[in-house]
Tab-separated table of C-alpha atoms in Angstrom:
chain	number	residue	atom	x	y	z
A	1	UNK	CA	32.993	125.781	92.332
A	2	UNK	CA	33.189	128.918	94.492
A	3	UNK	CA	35.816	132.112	92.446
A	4	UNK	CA	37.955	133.794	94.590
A	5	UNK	CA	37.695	137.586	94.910
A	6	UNK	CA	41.042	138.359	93.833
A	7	UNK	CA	42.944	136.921	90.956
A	8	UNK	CA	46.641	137.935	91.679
A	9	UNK	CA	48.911	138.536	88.373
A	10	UNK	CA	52.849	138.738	88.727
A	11	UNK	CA	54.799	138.298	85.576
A	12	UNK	CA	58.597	137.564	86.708
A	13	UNK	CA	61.412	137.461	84.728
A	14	UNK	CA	64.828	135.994	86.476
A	15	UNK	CA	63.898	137.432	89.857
A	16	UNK	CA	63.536	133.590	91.694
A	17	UNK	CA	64.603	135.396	95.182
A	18	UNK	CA	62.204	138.382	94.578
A	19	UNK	CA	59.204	135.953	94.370
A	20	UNK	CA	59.678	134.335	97.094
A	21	UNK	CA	59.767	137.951	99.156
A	22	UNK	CA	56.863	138.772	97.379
A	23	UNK	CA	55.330	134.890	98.330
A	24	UNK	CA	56.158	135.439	101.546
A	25	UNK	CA	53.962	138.577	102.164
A	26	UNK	CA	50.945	136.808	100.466
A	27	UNK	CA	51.143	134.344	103.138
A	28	UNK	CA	51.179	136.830	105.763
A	29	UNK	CA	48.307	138.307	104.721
A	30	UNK	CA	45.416	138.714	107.148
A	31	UNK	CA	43.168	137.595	105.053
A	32	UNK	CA	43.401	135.632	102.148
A	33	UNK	CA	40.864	136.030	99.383
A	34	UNK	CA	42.714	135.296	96.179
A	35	UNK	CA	44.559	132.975	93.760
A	36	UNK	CA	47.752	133.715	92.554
A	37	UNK	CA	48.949	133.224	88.995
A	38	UNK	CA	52.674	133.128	88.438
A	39	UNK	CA	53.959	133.870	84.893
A	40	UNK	CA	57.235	133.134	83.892
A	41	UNK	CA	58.571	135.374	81.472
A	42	UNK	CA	60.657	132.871	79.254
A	43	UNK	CA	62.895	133.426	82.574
A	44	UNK	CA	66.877	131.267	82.544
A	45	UNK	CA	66.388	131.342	86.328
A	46	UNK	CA	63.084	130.138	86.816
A	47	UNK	CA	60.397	130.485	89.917
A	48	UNK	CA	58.802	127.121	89.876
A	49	UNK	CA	61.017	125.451	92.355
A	50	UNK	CA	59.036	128.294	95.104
A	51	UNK	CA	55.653	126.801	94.457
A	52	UNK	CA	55.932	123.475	96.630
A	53	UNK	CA	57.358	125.764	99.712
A	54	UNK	CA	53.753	127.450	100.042
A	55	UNK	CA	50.165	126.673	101.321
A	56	UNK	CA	48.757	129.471	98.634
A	57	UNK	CA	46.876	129.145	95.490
A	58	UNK	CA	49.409	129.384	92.944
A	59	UNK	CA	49.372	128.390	89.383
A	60	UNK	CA	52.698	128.433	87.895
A	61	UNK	CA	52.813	129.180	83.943
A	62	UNK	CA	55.532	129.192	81.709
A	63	UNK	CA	56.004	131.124	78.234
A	64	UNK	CA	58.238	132.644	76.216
A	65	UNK	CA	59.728	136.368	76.969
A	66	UNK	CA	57.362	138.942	75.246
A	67	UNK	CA	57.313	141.188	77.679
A	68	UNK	CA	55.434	142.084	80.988
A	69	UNK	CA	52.648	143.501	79.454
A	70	UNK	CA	51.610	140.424	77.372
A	71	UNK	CA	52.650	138.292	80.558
A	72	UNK	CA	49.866	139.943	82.157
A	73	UNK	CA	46.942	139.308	79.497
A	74	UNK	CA	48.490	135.848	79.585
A	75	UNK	CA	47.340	135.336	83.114
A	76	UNK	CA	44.302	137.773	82.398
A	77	UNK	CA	43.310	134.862	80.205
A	78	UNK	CA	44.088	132.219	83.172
A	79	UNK	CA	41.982	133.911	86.257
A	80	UNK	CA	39.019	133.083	87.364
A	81	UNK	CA	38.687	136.084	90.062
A	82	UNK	CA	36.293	138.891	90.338
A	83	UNK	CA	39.131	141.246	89.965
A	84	UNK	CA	42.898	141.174	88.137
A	85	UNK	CA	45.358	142.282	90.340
A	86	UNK	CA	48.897	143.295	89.271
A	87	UNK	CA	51.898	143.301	91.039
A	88	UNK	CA	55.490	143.851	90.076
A	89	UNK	CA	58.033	140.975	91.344
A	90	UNK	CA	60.133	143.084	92.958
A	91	UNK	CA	56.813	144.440	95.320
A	92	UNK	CA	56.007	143.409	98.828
A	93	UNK	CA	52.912	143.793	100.418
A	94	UNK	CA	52.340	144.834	104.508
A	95	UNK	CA	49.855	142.479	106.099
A	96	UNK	CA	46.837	144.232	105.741
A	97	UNK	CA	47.149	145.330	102.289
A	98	UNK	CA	43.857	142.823	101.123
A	99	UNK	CA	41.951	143.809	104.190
A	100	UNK	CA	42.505	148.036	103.847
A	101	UNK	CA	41.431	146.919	99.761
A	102	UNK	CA	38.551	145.135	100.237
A	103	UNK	CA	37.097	148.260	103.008
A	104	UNK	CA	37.989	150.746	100.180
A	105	UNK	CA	36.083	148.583	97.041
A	106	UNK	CA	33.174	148.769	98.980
A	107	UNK	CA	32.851	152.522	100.321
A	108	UNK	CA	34.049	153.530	96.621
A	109	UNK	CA	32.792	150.978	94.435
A	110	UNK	CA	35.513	151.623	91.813
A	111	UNK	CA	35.785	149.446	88.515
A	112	UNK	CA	39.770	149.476	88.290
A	113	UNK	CA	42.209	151.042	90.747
A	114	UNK	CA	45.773	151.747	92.104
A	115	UNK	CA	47.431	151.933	94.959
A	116	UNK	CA	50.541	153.826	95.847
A	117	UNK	CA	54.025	152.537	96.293
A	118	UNK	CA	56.378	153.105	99.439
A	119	UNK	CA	60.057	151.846	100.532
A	120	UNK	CA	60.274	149.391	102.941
A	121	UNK	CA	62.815	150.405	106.284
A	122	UNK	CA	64.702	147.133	104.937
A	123	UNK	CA	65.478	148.798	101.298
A	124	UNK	CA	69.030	149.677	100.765
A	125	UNK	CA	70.111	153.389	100.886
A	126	UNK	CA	70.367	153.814	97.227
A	127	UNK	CA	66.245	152.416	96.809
A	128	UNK	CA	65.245	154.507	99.291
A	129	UNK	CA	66.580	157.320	97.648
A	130	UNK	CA	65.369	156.423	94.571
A	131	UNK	CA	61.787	155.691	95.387
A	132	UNK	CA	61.876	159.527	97.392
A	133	UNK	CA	62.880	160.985	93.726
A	134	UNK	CA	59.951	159.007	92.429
A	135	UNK	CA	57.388	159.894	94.907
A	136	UNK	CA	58.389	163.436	96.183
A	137	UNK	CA	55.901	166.334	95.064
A	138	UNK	CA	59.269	168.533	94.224
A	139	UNK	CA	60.311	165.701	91.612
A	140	UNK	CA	56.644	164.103	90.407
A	141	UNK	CA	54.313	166.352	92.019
A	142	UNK	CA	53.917	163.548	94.967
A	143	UNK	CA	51.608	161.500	92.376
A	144	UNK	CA	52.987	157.933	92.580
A	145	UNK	CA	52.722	158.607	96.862
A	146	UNK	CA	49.831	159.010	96.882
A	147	UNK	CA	48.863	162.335	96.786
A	148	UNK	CA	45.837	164.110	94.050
A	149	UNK	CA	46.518	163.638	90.818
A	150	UNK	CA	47.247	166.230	88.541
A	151	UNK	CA	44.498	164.794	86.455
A	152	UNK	CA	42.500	161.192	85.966
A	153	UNK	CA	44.244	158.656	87.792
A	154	UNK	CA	46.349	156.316	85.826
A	155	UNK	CA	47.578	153.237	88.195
A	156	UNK	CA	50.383	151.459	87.741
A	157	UNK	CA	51.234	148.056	87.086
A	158	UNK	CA	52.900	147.358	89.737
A	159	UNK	CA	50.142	147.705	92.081
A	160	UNK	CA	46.858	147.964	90.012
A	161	UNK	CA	43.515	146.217	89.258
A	162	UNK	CA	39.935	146.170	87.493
A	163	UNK	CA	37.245	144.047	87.077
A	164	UNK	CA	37.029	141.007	84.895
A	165	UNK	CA	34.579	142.652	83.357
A	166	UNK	CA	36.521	145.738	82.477
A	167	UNK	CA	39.055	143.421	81.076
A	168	UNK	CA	36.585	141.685	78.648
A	169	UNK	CA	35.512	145.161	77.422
A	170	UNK	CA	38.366	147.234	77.050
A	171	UNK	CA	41.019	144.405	76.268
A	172	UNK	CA	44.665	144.185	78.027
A	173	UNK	CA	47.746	145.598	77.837
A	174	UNK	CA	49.379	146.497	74.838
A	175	UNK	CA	52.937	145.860	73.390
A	176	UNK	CA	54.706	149.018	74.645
A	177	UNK	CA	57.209	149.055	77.555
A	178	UNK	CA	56.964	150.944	79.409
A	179	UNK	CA	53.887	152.496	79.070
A	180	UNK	CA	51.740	149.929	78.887
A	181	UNK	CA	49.775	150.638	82.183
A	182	UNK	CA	48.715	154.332	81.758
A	183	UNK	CA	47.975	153.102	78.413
A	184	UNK	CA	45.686	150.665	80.040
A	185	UNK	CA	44.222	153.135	82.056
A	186	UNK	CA	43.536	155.504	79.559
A	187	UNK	CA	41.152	153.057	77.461
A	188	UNK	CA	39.240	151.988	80.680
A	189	UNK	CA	38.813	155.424	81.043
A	190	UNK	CA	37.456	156.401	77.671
A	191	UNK	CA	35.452	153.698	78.082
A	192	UNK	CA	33.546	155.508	80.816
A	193	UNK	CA	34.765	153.324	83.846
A	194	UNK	CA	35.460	154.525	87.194
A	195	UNK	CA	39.210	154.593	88.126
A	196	UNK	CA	40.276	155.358	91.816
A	197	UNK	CA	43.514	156.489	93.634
A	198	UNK	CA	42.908	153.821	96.421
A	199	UNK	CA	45.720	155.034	98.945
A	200	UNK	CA	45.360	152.202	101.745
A	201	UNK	CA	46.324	149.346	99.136
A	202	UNK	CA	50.464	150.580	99.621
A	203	UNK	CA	52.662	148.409	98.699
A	204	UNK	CA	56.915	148.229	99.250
A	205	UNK	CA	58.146	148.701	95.524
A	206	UNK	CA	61.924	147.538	95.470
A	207	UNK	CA	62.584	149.470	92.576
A	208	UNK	CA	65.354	146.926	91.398
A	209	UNK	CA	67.537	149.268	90.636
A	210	UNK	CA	71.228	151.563	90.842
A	211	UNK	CA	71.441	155.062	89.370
A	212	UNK	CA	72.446	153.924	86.193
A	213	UNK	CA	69.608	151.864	85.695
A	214	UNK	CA	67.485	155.063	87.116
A	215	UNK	CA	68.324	157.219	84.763
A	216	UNK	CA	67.429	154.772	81.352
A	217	UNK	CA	64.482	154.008	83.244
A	218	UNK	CA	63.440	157.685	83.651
A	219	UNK	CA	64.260	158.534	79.846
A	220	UNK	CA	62.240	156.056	78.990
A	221	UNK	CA	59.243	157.334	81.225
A	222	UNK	CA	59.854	160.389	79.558
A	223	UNK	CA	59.823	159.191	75.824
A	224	UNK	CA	56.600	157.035	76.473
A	225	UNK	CA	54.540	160.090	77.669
A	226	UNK	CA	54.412	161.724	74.432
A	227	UNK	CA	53.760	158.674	72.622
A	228	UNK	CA	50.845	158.624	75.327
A	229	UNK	CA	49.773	162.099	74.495
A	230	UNK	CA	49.915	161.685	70.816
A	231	UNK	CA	47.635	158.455	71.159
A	232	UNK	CA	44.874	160.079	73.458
A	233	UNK	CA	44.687	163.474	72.522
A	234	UNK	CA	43.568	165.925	75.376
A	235	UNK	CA	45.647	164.052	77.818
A	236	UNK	CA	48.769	166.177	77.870
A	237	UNK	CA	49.562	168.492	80.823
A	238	UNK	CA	51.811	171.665	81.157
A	239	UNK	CA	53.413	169.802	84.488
A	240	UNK	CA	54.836	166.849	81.999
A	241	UNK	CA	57.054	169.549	79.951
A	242	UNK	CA	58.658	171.144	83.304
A	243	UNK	CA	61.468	167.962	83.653
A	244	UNK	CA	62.424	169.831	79.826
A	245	UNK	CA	61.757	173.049	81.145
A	246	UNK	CA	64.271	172.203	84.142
A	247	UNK	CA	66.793	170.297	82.007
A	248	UNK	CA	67.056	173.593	79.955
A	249	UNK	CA	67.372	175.975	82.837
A	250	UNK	CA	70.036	173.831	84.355
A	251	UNK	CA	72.295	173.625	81.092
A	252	UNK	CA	71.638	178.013	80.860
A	253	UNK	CA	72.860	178.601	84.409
A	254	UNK	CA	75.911	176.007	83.826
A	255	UNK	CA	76.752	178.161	80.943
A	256	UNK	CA	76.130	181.383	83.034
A	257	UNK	CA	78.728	180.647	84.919
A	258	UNK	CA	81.738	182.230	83.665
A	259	UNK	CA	79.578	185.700	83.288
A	260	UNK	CA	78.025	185.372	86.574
A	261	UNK	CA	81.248	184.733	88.432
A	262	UNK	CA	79.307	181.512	89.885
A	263	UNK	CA	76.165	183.322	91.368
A	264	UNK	CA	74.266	181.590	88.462
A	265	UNK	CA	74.222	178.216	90.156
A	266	UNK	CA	72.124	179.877	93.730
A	267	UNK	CA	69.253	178.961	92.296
A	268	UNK	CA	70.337	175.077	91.730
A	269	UNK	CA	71.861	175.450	95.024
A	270	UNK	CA	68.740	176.513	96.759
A	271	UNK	CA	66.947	173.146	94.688
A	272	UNK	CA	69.747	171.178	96.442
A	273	UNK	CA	69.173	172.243	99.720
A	274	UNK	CA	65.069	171.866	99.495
A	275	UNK	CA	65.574	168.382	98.619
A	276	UNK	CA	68.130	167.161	101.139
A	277	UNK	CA	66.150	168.915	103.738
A	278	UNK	CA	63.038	167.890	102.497
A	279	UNK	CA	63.922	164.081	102.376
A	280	UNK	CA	65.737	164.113	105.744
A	281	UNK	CA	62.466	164.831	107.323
A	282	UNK	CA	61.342	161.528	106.791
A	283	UNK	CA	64.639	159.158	106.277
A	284	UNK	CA	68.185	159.284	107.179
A	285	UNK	CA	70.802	162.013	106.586
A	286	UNK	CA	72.958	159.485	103.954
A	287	UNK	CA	69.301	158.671	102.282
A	288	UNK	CA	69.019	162.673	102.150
A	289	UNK	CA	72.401	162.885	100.451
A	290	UNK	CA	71.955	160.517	97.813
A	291	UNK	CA	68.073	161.597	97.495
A	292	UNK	CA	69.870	164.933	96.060
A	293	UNK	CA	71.897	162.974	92.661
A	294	UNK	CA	68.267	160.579	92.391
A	295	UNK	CA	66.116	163.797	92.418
A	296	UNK	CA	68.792	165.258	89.592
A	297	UNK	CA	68.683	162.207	87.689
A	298	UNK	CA	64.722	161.970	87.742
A	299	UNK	CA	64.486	165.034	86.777
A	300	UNK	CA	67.019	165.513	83.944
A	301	UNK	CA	66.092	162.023	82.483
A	302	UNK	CA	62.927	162.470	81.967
A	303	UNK	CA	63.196	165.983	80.966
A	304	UNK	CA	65.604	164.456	78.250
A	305	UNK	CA	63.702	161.453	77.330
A	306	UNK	CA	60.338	163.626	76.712
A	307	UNK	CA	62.572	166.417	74.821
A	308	UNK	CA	64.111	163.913	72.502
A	309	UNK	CA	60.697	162.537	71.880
A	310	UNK	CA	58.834	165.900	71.205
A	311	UNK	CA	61.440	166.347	68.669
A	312	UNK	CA	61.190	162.992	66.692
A	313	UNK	CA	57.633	162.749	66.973
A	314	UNK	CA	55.807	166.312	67.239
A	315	UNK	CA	59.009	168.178	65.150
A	316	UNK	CA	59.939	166.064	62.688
A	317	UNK	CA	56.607	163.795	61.982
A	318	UNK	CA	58.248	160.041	62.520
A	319	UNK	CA	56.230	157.152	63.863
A	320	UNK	CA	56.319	155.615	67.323
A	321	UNK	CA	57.645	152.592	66.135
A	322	UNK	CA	60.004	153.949	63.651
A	323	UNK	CA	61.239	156.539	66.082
A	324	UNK	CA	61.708	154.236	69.219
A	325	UNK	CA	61.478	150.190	67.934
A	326	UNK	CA	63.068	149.346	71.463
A	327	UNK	CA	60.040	150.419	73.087
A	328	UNK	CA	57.646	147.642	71.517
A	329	UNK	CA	57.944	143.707	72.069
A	330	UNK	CA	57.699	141.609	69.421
A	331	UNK	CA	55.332	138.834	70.261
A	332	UNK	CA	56.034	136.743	67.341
């Protein structure tokens, strides 16, 4: 029996009408050289009903909630492909996304890979302000869209994949979340593999969420990168301190304020109007307005979230688990 090239991963978790978006653009695709393994996360609202509605390779799994991560290895364990691809549930892919992936595995010849993540003209206001926040070079340094990395690439989980045989080596993800993808990475990459940025392979992320969801999700991202750099020594960067940095300079011109007779805040003021004229280039003016609270809240969470976590970890000596238990499943 003939493999396919492709074995496509998606753990889902209560997101029935995201799958079928996401089902939808499989079928579209131009060219079709996968199998697609569906894992249900211990989900209430379940996915399985989708299956029947599509001429696609899909093998629908169901387990108990232990978190994306371990969803993933799940189906690891399940494909029979050449190469594990992951996708998040709330992604979309354009047509061409397998055809502008297989041209790039062959000119580069990488053993796992990434692609980066765009919003869709379809996303709501609020996601397409949020995904500028996340992937403008004022805000991340313009990694996650696809520009050079600051250092090795790390992909991301929601559009990422390796070899089987990479898998088999190195293992799969582990039990943190998030953080369980650049965690990934960083093993393959010990492990001498070759990782590469692949920017064709875009994908629409939906980012699933409001600005109150952004912001936890930021902290978090912030927290989990000096658990990160505390597990792989060597890998921390000056560029992953200056969302602190910037959370501390805001709070010192706030408090300026009453001895500066305002002029304190020009400099925030100036940050304001680089980002609303920065993301009005490429969306609308109300996407350019609320681009200006996401890029505040990207910043200033993450700056928090990696503070905090310098300080229990680095300052005071307590262990990952012991200083942030929400951050690991329990798969027992």
């Amino acid at each position: 029996m003939t493999h396919p090239k492709y074995s496509i991963i998606i753990p889902v978790y209560n997101r029935p009408d995201e799958m079928k978006e996401m089902l939808d653009s499989l079928r579209n695709q131009t060219i079709k050289p996968f199998e697609i393994i569906l894992v249900e996360d211990g989900s209430d609202q379940k996915s399985d009903f989708l299956i029947e509605r599509y001429d696609l390779p899909i093998n629908y799994f169901f387990k108990k909630n232990t978190g994306p991560g371990d969803s993933r290895n799940f189906g690891m364990k399940k494909a029979k492909g050449e190469y594990f691809l992951f996708f998040d549930s709330d992604c979309v892919l354009p047509e061409d996304y397998f055809e502008n992936l297989d041209h790039a595995i062959v000119e580069i010849q990488p053993d796992a890979f990434g692609g980066p993540d765009a919003a869709h003209p379809s996303f709501s206001n609020v996601q397409k302000a949020i995904n500028y926040a996340m992937t403008s070079f004022f805000t991340t340094g313009g990694i996650r869209g696809g520009k050079k990395q600051l250092d090795k690439y790390q992909p991301r989980s929601f559009n990422m994949g390796l070899k089987k045989q990479v898998y088999e080596k190195v293992g799969g993800f582990s039990d943190i979340h998030p953080g369980e993808d650049p965690d990934l990475s960083f093993r393959i990459m010990n492990a001498g593999y070759k990782v590469s940025l692949i920017r064709e392979a875009v994908v629409f992320h939906k980012r699933r969420i409001d600005f109150e969801k952004f912001i936890k999700q930021v902290y978090k991202f912030g927290v989990v990168r000096v658990i990160l750099n505390r597990w792989y020594p060597g890998t921390g960067k000056v560029v992953y301190m200056l969302p602190s940095l910037f959370l501390l300079g805001t709070l010192g011109l706030l408090l300026l304020i009453p001895s500066t007779g305002g002029y304190s805040l020009l400099p925030l003021s100036l940050f304001i109007g680089l980002i609303g004229l920065d993301a009005w280039r490429s969306n609308s003016f109300i996407v350019a307005v609320l681009a200006i609270p996401a890029a505040f809240i990207q910043l200033l969470g993450y700056g928090f979230g990696y503070l905090k976590s310098q300080i229990k970890l680095n300052l005071l000596g307590q262990a990952e688990r012991q200083a942030f238990p929400s951050f690991f499943f329990d798969k027992k």
